[in-house]
PDB file of C-alpha atoms in Angstrom:
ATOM      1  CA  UNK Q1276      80.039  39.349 -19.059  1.00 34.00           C
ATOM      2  CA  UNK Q1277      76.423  38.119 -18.709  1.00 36.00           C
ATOM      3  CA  UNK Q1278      74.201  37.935 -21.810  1.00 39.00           C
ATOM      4  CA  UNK Q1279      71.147  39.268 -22.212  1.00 37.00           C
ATOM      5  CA  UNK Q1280      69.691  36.633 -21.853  1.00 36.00           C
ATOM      6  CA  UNK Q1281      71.162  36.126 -18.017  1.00 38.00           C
ATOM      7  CA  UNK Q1282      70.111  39.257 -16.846  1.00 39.00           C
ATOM      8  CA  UNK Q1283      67.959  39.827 -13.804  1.00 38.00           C
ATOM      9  CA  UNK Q1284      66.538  42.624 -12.130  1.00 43.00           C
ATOM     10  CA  UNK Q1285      68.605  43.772  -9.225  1.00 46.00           C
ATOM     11  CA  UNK Q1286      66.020  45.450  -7.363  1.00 44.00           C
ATOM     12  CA  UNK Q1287      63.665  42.059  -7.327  1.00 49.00           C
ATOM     13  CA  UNK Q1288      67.077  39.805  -6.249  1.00 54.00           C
ATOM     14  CA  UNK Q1289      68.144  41.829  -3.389  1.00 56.00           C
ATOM     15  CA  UNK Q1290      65.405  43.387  -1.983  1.00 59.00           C
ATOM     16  CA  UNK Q1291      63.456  39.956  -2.368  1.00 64.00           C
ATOM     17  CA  UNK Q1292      65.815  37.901  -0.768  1.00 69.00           C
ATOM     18  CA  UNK Q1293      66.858  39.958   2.011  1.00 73.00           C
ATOM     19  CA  UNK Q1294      63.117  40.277   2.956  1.00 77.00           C
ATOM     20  CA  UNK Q1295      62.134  36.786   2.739  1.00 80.00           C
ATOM     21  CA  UNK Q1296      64.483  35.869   4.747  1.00 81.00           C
ATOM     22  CA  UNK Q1297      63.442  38.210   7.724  1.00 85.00           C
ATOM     23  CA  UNK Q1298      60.164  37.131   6.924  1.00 88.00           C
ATOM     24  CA  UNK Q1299      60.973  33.054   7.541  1.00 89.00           C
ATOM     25  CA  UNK Q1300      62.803  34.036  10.499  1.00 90.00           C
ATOM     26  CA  UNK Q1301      59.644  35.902  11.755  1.00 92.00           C
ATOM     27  CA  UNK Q1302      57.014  32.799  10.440  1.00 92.00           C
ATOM     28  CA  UNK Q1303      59.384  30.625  12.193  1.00 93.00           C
ATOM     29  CA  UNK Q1304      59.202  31.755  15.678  1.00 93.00           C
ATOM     30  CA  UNK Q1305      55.854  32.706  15.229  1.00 94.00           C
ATOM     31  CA  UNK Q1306      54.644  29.535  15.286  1.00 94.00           C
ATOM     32  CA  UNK Q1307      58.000  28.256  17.562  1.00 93.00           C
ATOM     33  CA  UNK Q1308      55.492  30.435  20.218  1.00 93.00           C
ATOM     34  CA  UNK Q1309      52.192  28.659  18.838  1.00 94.00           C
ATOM     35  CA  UNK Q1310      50.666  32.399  18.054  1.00 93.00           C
ATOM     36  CA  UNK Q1311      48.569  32.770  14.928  1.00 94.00           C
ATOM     37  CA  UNK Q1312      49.149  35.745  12.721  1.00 93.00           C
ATOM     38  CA  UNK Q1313      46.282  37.759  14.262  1.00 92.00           C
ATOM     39  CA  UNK Q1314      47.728  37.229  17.906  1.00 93.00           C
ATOM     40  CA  UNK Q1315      50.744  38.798  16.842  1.00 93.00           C
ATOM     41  CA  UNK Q1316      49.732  41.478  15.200  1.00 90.00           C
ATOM     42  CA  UNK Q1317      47.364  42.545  17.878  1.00 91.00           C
ATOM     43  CA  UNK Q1318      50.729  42.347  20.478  1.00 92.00           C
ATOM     44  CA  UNK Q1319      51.954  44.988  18.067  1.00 88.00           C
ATOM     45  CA  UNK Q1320      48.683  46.870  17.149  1.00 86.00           C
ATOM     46  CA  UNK Q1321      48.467  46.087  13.036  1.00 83.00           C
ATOM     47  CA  UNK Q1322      46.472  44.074  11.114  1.00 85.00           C
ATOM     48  CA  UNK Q1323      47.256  39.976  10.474  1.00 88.00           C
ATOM     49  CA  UNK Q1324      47.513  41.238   6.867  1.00 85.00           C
ATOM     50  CA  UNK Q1325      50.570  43.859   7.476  1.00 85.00           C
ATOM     51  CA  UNK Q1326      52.064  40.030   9.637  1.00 90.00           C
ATOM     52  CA  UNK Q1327      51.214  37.912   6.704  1.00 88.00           C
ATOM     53  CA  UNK Q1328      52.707  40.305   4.125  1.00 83.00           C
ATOM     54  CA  UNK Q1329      55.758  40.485   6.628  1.00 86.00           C
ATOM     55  CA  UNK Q1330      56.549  36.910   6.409  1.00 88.00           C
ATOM     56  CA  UNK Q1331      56.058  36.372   3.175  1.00 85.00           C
ATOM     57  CA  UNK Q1332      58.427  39.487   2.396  1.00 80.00           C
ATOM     58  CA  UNK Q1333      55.606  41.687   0.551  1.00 73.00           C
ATOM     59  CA  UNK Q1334      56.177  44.673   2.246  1.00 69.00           C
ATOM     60  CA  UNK Q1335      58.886  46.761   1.086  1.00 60.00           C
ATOM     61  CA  UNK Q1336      58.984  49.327   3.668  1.00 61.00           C
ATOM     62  CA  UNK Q1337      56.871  48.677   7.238  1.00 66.00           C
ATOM     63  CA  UNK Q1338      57.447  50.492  10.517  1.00 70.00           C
ATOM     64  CA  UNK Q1339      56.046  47.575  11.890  1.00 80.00           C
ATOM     65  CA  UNK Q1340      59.002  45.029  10.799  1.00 83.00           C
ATOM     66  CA  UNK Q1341      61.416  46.063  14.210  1.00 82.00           C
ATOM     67  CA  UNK Q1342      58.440  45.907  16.616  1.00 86.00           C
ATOM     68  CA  UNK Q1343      57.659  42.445  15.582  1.00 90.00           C
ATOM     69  CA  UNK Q1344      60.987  40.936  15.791  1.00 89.00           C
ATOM     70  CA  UNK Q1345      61.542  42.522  19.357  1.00 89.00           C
ATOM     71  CA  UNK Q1346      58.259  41.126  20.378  1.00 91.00           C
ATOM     72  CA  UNK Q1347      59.876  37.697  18.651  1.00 92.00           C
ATOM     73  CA  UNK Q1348      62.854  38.174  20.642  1.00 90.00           C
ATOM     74  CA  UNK Q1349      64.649  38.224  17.154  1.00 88.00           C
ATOM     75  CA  UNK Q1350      67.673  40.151  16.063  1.00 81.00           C
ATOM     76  CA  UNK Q1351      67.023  43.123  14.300  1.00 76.00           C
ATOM     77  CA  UNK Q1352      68.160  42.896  10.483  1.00 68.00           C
ATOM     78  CA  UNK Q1353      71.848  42.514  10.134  1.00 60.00           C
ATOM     79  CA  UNK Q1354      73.655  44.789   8.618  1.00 50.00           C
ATOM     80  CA  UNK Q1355      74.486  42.759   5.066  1.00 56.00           C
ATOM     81  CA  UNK Q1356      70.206  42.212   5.348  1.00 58.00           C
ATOM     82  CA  UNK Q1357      69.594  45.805   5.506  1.00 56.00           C
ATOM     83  CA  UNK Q1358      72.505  47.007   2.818  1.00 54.00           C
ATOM     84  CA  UNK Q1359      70.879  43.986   0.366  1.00 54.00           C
ATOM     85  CA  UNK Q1360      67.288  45.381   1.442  1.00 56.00           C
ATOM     86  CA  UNK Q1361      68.609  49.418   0.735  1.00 52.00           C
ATOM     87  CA  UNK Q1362      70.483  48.637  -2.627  1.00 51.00           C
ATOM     88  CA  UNK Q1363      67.356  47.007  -3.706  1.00 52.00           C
ATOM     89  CA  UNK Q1364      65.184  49.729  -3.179  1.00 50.00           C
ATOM     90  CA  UNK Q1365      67.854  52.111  -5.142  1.00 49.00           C
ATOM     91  CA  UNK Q1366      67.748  49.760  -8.017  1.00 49.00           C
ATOM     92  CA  UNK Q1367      64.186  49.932  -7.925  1.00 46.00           C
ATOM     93  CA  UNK Q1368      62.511  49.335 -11.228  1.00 39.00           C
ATOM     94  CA  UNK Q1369      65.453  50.682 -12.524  1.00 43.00           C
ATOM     95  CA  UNK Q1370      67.710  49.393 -16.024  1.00 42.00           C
ATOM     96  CA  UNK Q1371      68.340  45.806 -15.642  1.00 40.00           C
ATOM     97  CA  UNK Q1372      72.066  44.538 -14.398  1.00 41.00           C
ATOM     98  CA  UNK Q1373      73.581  41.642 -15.385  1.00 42.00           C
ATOM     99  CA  UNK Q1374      74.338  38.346 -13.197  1.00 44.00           C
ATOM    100  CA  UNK Q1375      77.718  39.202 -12.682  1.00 43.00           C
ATOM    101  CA  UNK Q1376      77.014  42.522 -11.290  1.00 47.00           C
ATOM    102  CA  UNK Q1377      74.929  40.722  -8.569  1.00 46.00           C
ATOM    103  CA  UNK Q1378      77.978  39.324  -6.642  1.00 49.00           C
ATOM    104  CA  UNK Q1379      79.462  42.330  -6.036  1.00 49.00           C
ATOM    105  CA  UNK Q1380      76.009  43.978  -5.184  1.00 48.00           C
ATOM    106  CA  UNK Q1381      75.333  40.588  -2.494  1.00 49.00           C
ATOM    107  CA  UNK Q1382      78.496  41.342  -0.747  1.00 50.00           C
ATOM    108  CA  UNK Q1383      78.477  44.650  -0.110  1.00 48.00           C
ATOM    109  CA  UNK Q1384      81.088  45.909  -2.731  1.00 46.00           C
ATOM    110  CA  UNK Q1385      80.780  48.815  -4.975  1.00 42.00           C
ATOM    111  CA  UNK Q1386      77.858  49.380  -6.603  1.00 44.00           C
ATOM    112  CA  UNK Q1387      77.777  49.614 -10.190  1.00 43.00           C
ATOM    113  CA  UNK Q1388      77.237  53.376 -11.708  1.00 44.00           C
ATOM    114  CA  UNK Q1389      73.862  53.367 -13.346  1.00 57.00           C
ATOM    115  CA  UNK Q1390      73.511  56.521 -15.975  1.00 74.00           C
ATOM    116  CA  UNK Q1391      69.932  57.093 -15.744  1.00 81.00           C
ATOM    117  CA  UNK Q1392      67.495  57.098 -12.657  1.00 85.00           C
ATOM    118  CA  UNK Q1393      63.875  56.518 -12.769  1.00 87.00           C
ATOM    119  CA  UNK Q1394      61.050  59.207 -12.436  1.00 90.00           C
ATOM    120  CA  UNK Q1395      58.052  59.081 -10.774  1.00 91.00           C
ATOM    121  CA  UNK Q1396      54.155  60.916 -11.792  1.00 89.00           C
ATOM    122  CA  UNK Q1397      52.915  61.263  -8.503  1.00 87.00           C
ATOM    123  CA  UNK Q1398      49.366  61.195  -8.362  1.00 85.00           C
ATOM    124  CA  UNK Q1399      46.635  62.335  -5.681  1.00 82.00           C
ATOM    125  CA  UNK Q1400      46.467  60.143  -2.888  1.00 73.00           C
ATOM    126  CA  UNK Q1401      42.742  59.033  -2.116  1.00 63.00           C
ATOM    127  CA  UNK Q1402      43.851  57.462   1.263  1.00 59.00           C
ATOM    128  CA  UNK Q1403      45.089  60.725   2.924  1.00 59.00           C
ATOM    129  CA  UNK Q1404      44.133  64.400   3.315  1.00 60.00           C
ATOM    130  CA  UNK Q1405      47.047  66.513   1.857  1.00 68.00           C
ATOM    131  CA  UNK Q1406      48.896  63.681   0.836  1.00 80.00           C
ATOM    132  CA  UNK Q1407      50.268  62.295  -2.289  1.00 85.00           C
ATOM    133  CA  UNK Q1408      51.565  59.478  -3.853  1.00 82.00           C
ATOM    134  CA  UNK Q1409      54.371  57.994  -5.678  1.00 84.00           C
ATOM    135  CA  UNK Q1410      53.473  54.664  -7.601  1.00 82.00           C
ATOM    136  CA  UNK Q1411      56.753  52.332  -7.884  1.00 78.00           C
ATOM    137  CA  UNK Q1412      56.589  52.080 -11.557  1.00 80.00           C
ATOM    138  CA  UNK Q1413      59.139  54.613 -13.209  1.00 84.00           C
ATOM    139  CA  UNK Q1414      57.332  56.820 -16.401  1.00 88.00           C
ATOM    140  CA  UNK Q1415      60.697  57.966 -17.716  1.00 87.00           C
ATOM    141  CA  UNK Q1416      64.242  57.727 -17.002  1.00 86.00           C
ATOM    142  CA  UNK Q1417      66.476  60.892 -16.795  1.00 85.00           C
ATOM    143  CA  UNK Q1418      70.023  61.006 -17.380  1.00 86.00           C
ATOM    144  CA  UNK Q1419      71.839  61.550 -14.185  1.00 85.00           C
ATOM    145  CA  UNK Q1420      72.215  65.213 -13.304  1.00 86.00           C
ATOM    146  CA  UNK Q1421      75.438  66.562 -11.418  1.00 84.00           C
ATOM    147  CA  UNK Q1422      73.777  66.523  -8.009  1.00 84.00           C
ATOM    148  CA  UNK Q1423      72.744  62.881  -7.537  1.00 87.00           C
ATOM    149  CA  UNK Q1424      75.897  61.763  -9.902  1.00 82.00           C
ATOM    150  CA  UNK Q1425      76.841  58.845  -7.681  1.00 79.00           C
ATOM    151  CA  UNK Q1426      74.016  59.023  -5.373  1.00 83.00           C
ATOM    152  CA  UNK Q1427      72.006  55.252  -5.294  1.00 79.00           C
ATOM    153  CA  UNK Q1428      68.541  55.331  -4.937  1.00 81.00           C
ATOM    154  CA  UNK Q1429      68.103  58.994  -6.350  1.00 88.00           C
ATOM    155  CA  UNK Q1430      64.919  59.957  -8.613  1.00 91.00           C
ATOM    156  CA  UNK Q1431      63.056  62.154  -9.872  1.00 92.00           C
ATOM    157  CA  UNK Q1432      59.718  63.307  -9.232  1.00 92.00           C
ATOM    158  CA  UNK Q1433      56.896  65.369 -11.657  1.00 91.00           C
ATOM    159  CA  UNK Q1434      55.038  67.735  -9.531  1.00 87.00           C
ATOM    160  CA  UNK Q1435      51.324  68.226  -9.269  1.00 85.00           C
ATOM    161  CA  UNK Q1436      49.576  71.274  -9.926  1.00 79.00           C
ATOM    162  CA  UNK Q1437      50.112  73.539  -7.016  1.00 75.00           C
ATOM    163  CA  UNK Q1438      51.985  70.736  -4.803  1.00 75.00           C
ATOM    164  CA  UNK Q1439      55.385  72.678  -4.332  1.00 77.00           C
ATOM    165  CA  UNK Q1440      54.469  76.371  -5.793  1.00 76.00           C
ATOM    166  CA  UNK Q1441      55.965  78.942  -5.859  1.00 81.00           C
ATOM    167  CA  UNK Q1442      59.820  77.211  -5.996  1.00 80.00           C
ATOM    168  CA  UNK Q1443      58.352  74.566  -8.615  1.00 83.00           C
ATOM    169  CA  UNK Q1444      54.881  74.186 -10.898  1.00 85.00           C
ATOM    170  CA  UNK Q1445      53.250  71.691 -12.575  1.00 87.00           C
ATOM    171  CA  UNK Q1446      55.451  69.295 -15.054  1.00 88.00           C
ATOM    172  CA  UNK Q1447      58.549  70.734 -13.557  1.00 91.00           C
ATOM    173  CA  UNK Q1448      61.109  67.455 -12.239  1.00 92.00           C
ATOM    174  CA  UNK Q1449      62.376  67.272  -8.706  1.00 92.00           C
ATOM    175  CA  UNK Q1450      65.434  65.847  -8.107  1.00 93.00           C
ATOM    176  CA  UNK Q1451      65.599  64.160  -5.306  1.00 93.00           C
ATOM    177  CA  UNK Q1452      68.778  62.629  -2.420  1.00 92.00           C
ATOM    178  CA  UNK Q1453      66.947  59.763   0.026  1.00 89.00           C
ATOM    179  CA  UNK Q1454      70.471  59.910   2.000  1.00 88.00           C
ATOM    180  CA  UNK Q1455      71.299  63.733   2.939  1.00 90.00           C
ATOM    181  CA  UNK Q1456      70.407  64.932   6.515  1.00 91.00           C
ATOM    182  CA  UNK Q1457      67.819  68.014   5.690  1.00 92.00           C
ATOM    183  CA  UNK Q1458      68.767  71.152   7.345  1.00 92.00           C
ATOM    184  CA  UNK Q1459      66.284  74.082   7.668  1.00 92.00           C
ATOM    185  CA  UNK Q1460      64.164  75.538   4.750  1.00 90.00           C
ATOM    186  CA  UNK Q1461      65.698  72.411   2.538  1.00 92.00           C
ATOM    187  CA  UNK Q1462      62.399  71.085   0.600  1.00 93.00           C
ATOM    188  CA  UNK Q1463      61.637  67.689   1.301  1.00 93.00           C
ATOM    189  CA  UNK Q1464      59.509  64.320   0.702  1.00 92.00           C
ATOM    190  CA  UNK Q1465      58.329  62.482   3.961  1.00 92.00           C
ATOM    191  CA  UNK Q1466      56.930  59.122   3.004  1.00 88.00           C
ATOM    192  CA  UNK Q1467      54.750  56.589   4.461  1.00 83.00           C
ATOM    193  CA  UNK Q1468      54.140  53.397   4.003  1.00 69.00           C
ATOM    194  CA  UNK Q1469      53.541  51.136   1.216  1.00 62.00           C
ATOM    195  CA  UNK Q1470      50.575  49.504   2.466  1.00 54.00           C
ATOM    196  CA  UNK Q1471      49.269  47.625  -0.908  1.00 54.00           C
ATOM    197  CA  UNK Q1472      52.616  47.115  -2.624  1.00 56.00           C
ATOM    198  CA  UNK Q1473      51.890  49.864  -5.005  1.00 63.00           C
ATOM    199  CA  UNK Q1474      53.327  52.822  -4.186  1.00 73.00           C
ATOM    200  CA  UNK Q1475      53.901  55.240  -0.707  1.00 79.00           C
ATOM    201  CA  UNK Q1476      52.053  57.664   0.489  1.00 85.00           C
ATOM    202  CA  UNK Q1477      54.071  61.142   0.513  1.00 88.00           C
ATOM    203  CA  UNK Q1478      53.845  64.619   1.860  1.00 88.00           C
ATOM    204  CA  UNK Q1479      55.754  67.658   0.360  1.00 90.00           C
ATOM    205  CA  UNK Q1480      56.932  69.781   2.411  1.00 91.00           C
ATOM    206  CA  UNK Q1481      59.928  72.508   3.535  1.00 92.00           C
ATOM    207  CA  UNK Q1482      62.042  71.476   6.609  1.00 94.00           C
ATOM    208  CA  UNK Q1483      61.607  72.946   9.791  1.00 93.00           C
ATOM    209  CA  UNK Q1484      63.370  70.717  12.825  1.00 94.00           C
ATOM    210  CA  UNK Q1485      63.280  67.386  14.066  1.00 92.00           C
ATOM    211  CA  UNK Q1486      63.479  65.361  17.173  1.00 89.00           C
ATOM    212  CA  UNK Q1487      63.756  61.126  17.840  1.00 85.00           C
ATOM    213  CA  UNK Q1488      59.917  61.384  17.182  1.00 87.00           C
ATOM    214  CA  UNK Q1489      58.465  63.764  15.089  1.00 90.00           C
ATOM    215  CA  UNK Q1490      58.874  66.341  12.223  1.00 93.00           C
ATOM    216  CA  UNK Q1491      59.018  70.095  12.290  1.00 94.00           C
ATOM    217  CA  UNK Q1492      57.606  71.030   8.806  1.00 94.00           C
ATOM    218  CA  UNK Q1493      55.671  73.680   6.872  1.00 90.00           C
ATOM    219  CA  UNK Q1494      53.954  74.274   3.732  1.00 86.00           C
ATOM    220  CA  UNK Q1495      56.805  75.221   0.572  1.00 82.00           C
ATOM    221  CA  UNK Q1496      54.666  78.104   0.139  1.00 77.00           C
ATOM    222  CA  UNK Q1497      54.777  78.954   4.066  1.00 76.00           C
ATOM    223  CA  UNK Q1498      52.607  79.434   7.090  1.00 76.00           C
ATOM    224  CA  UNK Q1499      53.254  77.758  10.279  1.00 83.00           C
ATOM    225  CA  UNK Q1500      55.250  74.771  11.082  1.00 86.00           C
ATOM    226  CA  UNK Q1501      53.172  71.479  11.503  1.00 91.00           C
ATOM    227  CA  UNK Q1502      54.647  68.342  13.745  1.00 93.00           C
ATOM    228  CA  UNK Q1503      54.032  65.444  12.006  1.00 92.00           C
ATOM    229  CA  UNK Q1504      54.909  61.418  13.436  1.00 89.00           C
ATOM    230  CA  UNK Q1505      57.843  59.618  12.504  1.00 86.00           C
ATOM    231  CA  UNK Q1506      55.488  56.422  12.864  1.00 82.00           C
ATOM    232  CA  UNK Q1507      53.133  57.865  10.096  1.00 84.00           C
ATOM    233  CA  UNK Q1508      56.425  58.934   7.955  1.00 88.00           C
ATOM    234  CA  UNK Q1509      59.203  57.459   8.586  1.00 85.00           C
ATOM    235  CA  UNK Q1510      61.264  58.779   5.727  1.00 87.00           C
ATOM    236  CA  UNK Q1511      62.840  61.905   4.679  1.00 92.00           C
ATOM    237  CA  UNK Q1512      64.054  62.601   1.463  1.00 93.00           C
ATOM    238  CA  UNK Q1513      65.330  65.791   0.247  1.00 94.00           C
ATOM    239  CA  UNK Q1514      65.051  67.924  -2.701  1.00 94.00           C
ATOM    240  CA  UNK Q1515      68.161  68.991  -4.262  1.00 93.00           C
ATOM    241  CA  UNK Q1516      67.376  70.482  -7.659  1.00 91.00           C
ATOM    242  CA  UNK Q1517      65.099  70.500 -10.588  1.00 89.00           C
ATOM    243  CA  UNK Q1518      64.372  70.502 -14.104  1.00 88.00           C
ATOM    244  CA  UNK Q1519      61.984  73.149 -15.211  1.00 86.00           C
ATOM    245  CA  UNK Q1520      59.185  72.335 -17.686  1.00 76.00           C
ATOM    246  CA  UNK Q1521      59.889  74.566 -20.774  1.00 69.00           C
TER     247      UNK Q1521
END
């Protein structure tokens, strides 16, 4: 067993060495093709900063990352690079593990149970209309409920005032699945991009339908369904319980 002393953060391990090294391989035949970072982003319509922060593996989540390396001519992540990327994301600022732990995380073998999981205070976004968003620092730590008992990468959520009325109000906790498929009426989280390294943009809404392309959604307090982009929120995450505010 590790001592304290050797412990390390899984989350910055895994997730930072799985995108780094997409990120060389990206730099590398960048420049193999003699194109600065502003060529290539315009051949895939971003910004040279979204490219730089690509290859230096600063961008936790980008819907950018597969475009680039097809426009590269570069594999798409392996799978071992996008488990190591995942589990990193579901240890995110979560308790620290120890060094032997890490091993068994790098090659794919069971993940360790961890007892709590980290909630997030989401905050009004000032970026988009309607939107929220969900900083990456944790302000608590819940003990794992039933429904996400062995679930990695679950969390919690403390809603806004009005964000998910009438099923939930302000201070109650959502608890919240990244992995489930949602199926009609299910409440959900679509989230966007992380753009500064801070946190994603996120939308709460109830499930409609879905196609390869976009999302069938409504308000939780109803009205007509919306269609949103997968481009603009590429993520669904689903609600599956709460803790009530007393």
């Amino acid at each position: 067993m590790a001592s304290d002393g050797e412990k390390i953060s899984a989350y910055e391990y895994l997730r930072g060495e799985a995108l780094r090294e997409i990120g060389a391989k990206i730099r590398a035949a960048r420049e193999e093709r003699g194109l600065s970072q502003a060529a290539l982003a315009g051949m895939v319509s971003t910004t040279q900063q979204t490219i730089d922060r690509l290859e230096r593996g600063k961008s936790k989540q980008s819907r950018y990352r597969d475009h680039v390396l097809r426009v590269l001519e570069l594999p798409l992540p392996t799978e071992q690079e996008v488990n190591a990327i995942a589990i990193g994301e579901a240890h995110r600022r979560e308790r620290l593990i120890s060094k032997a732990a890490l091993s068994d995380l790098s090659s794919g073998r069971t993940i360790p149970h961890v007892q709590e999981i980290p909630v997030y205070k989401l905050e009004y976004s000032s970026e988009k209309t309607g939107a929220l968003r969900r900083p990456w620092t944790p302000v608590d730590y819940l003990t794992r409920p039933q429904p996400l008992f062995r679930v990695e990468g679950a969390y919690g959520l403390i809603v806004l005032s009005g964000a998910m009325e009438p099923s939930m109000f302000e201070g109650d906790t959502a608890l919240v699945n990244p992995h489930i498929v949602p199926r009609p009426r299910n409440e959900i989280i679509l989230i966007g991009e992380d753009d500064d390294n801070s946190g994603n943009e996120i939308l709460l809404r109830s499930f409609v339908s879905q196609d390869a392309r976009e999302w069938s959604v409504s308000s939780p307090s109803g009205g007509a369904a919306e269609t949103l982009s997968k481009d603009d929120w590429p993520e669904c995450h689903v609600i599956v319980g709460k803790f009530t505010r007393i």
